[in-house]
Amino acid sequence: MLEIRNLHVKLEEEDKEILKGVDLTVEAGRVHAIMGPNGSGKSTLSYVLAGREGYEVTEGEVLFLGQNLLEMEPEERAAAGLFLAFQYPVEIPGVGNMTFLRTALNAQRKARGEPEISAADFLKLVREKARALKIDADMLKRPVNVGFSGGEKKRNEILQMAVLEPKLCILDETDSGLDVDAMRLVAEGVNALRSPDRGFLVITHYQRLLDHIVPDVVHIMADGRIVKTGGPELALEVEKNGYADILKEVA
Ligand code: ADP
Ligand code: MG
Ligand code: MG
């Protein structure tokens, strides 16, 4: 589903290489977690996959469902089924949550050559998804993320995911900002959306989140590279001993 090969990325503004040869493959139906110390390049990787400006790919390639992801516009990536949930969900004053969701969904459908969803069908779809995720109908009418609590933003992110039905979901979580309830929400949302034809890349600093989302594969990132890959036990090892032992072992 996602194949990252020898990805090198530097900042456009500075001559600073941040990703120094990332290799990573995510298969459909599997949850991959990336852990790693602060500053190792985890968020940079998710930004580059999203197509955010300010980064220059100097080497390597990224294939998403066989297509060259790096040549696609951010909207094309979304239309192809890539979804990124970010550490700090943006607030969009003046745009109702429903309108935002419908616009996003229709953009995706348009890019796939599908007709727009009717207002009635959309309402039915969103209500259904919101109910399943125990999301209050009120939240659907409010402007996107404006004045939302941390937990509500998380819930909303999961709702976006449920409505857009992406093929690959990338979640970059600063666990520091996630309380236990918000973490459980994210985990329940992810677990509810796990399916044989959907892949997940969950980026997290601590093991806690992975108590609730049990990953199939765990990668450790350090200094711009994936330095170790294993099963869920790798996350437990990090929780117990921190990163020092692993970093020493791979040095
Ligand atoms: P992580 O998410 O693993 O904590 P980041 O991807 O946020 O790591 O950062 C990786 C490294 O790149 C850090 O050393 C960080 O300071 C640096 N970095 C990232 N973005 C910028 C930027 N826009 N300007 C300067 N340094 C940056
Ligand atoms: Mg960081
Ligand atoms: Mg980060």
XYZ file of C-alpha atoms and ligand atoms in Angstrom:
280
model
C 0.000 0.000 0.000
C 2.732 2.441 1.010
C 6.318 1.901 0.082
C 8.982 4.348 1.182
C 12.415 3.700 -0.226
C 15.584 5.438 0.896
C 13.796 8.713 1.544
C 16.076 11.680 2.166
C 14.518 15.017 3.023
C 16.021 18.363 3.856
C 14.507 21.664 4.866
C 14.024 24.048 1.960
C 15.130 27.024 4.010
C 18.203 25.531 5.601
C 20.750 23.045 4.441
C 19.659 20.604 7.101
C 18.933 16.982 6.296
C 16.192 15.617 8.527
C 15.268 12.288 6.955
C 18.395 10.340 6.141
C 17.224 7.302 4.224
C 13.860 6.080 5.506
C 12.747 2.645 4.345
C 9.246 1.576 5.304
C 6.473 -0.559 3.852
C 2.897 -0.539 5.125
C 0.599 -3.297 3.907
C -3.196 -3.215 3.692
C -4.862 -4.607 6.795
C -1.961 -3.872 9.088
C -1.248 -1.290 11.749
C 2.313 -0.045 11.769
C 3.537 2.129 14.629
C 6.511 4.452 14.517
C 8.079 5.377 17.824
C 11.224 7.304 18.507
C 12.819 9.998 20.595
C 11.902 13.628 20.139
C 13.458 15.220 17.102
C 14.036 11.945 15.263
C 11.977 13.053 12.250
C 8.632 11.341 12.844
C 6.510 14.428 12.204
C 8.654 15.446 9.259
C 7.920 12.079 7.678
C 4.171 12.572 8.082
C 4.364 16.119 6.686
C 6.291 14.946 3.647
C 3.724 12.200 3.041
C 0.983 14.831 3.267
C 2.779 17.064 0.781
C 3.372 19.989 3.088
C 5.567 22.771 1.742
C 8.995 23.614 3.096
C 10.633 20.234 2.561
C 12.793 19.042 -0.282
C 13.120 15.387 -1.174
C 16.736 14.921 -2.256
C 16.705 11.150 -2.746
C 14.434 8.142 -2.663
C 10.822 7.455 -3.570
C 7.392 6.905 -2.125
C 4.805 4.714 -3.792
C 1.183 4.823 -2.652
C -0.950 2.102 -4.225
C 1.646 1.928 -6.964
C 1.561 5.662 -7.740
C 4.419 8.079 -7.218
C 3.113 9.919 -4.152
C 5.712 12.654 -4.241
C 4.456 13.858 -7.614
C 0.859 14.186 -6.419
C -0.752 17.365 -5.091
C -2.004 17.148 -1.505
C -5.625 16.992 -2.785
C -4.720 14.175 -5.162
C -3.201 12.257 -2.276
C -6.398 12.651 -0.286
C -8.492 11.638 -3.274
C -6.362 8.532 -3.730
C -7.220 7.527 -0.176
C -4.503 8.971 2.029
C -5.666 10.509 5.288
C -3.526 12.383 7.729
C -4.593 13.268 11.215
C -2.270 15.780 12.705
C -0.981 16.696 16.080
C -2.765 20.028 15.954
C -6.021 19.873 14.000
C -6.682 23.172 12.257
C -9.560 25.405 13.245
C -11.630 26.736 10.352
C -13.803 29.584 11.623
C -16.927 30.210 9.587
C -17.021 26.739 8.035
C -19.455 24.327 9.605
C -18.233 20.848 10.322
C -20.883 19.286 8.069
C -19.984 21.583 5.191
C -16.326 20.795 5.631
C -16.924 17.051 5.661
C -19.222 17.185 2.658
C -16.766 19.308 0.684
C -13.936 16.926 1.509
C -16.002 13.906 0.567
C -17.186 15.438 -2.701
C -13.665 16.519 -3.638
C -12.615 12.922 -3.159
C -15.528 11.622 -5.232
C -14.911 14.157 -7.985
C -11.242 13.185 -8.211
C -12.366 9.565 -8.553
C -14.853 10.474 -11.265
C -17.826 9.695 -9.007
C -20.923 11.905 -8.763
C -21.455 14.212 -5.786
C -23.295 12.755 -2.843
C -26.783 14.190 -2.431
C -27.521 16.331 0.623
C -29.945 13.715 1.920
C -27.545 10.807 1.463
C -24.748 12.784 3.066
C -26.851 13.637 6.090
C -27.767 10.003 6.484
C -24.148 8.917 6.149
C -22.775 11.413 8.664
C -25.502 10.718 11.201
C -24.853 7.030 10.944
C -21.092 7.442 11.416
C -21.527 9.997 14.203
C -23.893 7.698 16.061
C -21.499 4.776 15.768
C -18.716 6.927 17.212
C -20.998 8.406 19.898
C -20.515 11.897 18.506
C -23.016 14.528 19.516
C -25.128 15.888 16.632
C -24.374 19.404 17.939
C -20.721 19.032 17.077
C -21.603 18.517 13.433
C -23.054 22.006 13.161
C -20.253 23.902 14.839
C -17.402 25.503 12.882
C -14.550 23.041 12.285
C -12.581 22.553 15.479
C -13.309 26.073 16.756
C -13.537 25.949 20.510
C -13.415 22.156 20.449
C -11.806 20.548 23.451
C -8.845 18.258 22.841
C -11.142 15.270 23.113
C -13.668 16.758 20.693
C -10.958 17.468 18.133
C -9.850 13.865 18.362
C -13.415 12.652 18.003
C -13.837 14.889 14.986
C -10.666 13.564 13.409
C -11.984 10.042 13.785
C -15.308 11.124 12.276
C -13.488 12.592 9.278
C -11.709 9.283 8.888
C -14.960 7.313 9.157
C -16.710 9.464 6.537
C -13.838 9.583 4.050
C -13.039 5.867 4.408
C -9.351 6.277 3.516
C -7.141 3.439 2.360
C -4.238 4.551 4.501
C -4.569 6.524 7.715
C -1.576 8.301 9.146
C -1.895 9.564 12.680
C 0.775 11.688 14.254
C 0.083 11.918 17.942
C 1.929 13.988 20.461
C 0.953 11.875 23.412
C 1.814 14.716 25.747
C -1.336 16.508 24.637
C -3.526 13.437 24.847
C -5.174 12.625 28.126
C -6.244 9.080 28.861
C -9.784 9.636 27.574
C -8.642 11.247 24.319
C -6.170 8.420 23.827
C -8.903 5.868 24.323
C -11.047 7.719 21.784
C -8.336 7.645 19.172
C -7.703 3.992 19.868
C -11.375 3.026 19.695
C -11.763 4.992 16.477
C -8.758 3.331 14.908
C -9.798 -0.108 16.071
C -13.315 0.386 14.691
C -11.861 1.318 11.295
C -9.335 -1.501 11.127
C -10.107 -3.609 8.092
C -8.329 -5.963 5.696
C -8.181 -3.309 2.979
C -7.023 -0.405 5.142
C -3.554 0.319 6.479
C -2.522 2.483 9.404
C 0.649 4.315 10.291
C 0.473 5.452 13.893
C 3.226 7.777 15.024
C 3.642 8.039 18.735
C 6.238 9.009 21.263
C 5.122 6.781 24.090
C 3.949 3.252 24.388
C 0.686 4.180 26.155
C -1.341 4.624 22.972
C -0.199 1.202 21.808
C -1.786 -0.396 24.863
C -5.088 0.423 23.192
C -4.150 0.121 19.525
C -2.162 -3.064 19.387
C 0.053 -2.639 16.314
C 1.112 -5.451 14.013
C 4.519 -3.900 13.448
C 6.572 -1.412 15.473
C 9.378 0.696 14.018
C 11.867 2.746 15.962
C 13.010 5.937 14.300
C 16.164 7.714 15.349
C 18.094 10.489 13.680
C 16.108 10.378 10.468
C 16.077 6.628 9.900
C 14.128 3.550 10.882
C 16.720 1.799 13.013
C 14.764 -1.164 14.280
C 11.585 -3.041 13.364
C 9.749 -5.637 15.399
C 6.396 -6.683 16.813
C 4.339 -5.171 19.627
C 6.951 -6.380 22.100
C 9.309 -3.708 20.795
C 6.978 -1.018 22.146
C 6.921 -2.725 25.522
C 10.696 -2.838 25.523
C 10.765 0.928 24.933
C 8.325 1.483 27.752
C 10.448 -0.539 30.104
C 13.923 0.603 29.152
C 13.510 3.792 27.108
C 15.345 4.267 23.828
C 18.895 4.224 25.143
C 19.437 0.441 24.926
C 18.012 0.181 21.411
C 20.053 3.137 20.201
C 23.223 1.672 21.669
C 22.458 -1.704 20.104
C 21.983 -0.254 16.600
C 24.847 2.256 16.809
P 9.772 14.288 15.850
O 8.386 14.426 15.325
O 10.320 12.915 15.771
O 9.892 14.835 17.239
P 10.448 16.311 13.890
O 10.145 15.724 12.570
O 9.466 17.253 14.465
O 10.759 15.141 14.923
O 11.866 17.038 13.811
C 13.028 16.399 13.353
C 14.204 17.366 13.381
O 14.042 18.341 12.386
C 14.354 18.122 14.681
O 15.734 18.252 14.937
C 13.720 19.446 14.386
O 14.276 20.447 15.188
C 14.062 19.637 12.928
N 13.078 20.445 12.216
C 11.892 20.031 11.748
N 11.233 21.020 11.114
C 12.039 22.100 11.191
C 11.962 23.450 10.713
N 10.894 23.866 10.039
N 12.996 24.266 10.977
C 14.085 23.829 11.646
N 14.236 22.592 12.105
C 13.241 21.726 11.892
Mg 8.687 16.423 18.083
Mg 6.568 14.939 16.180
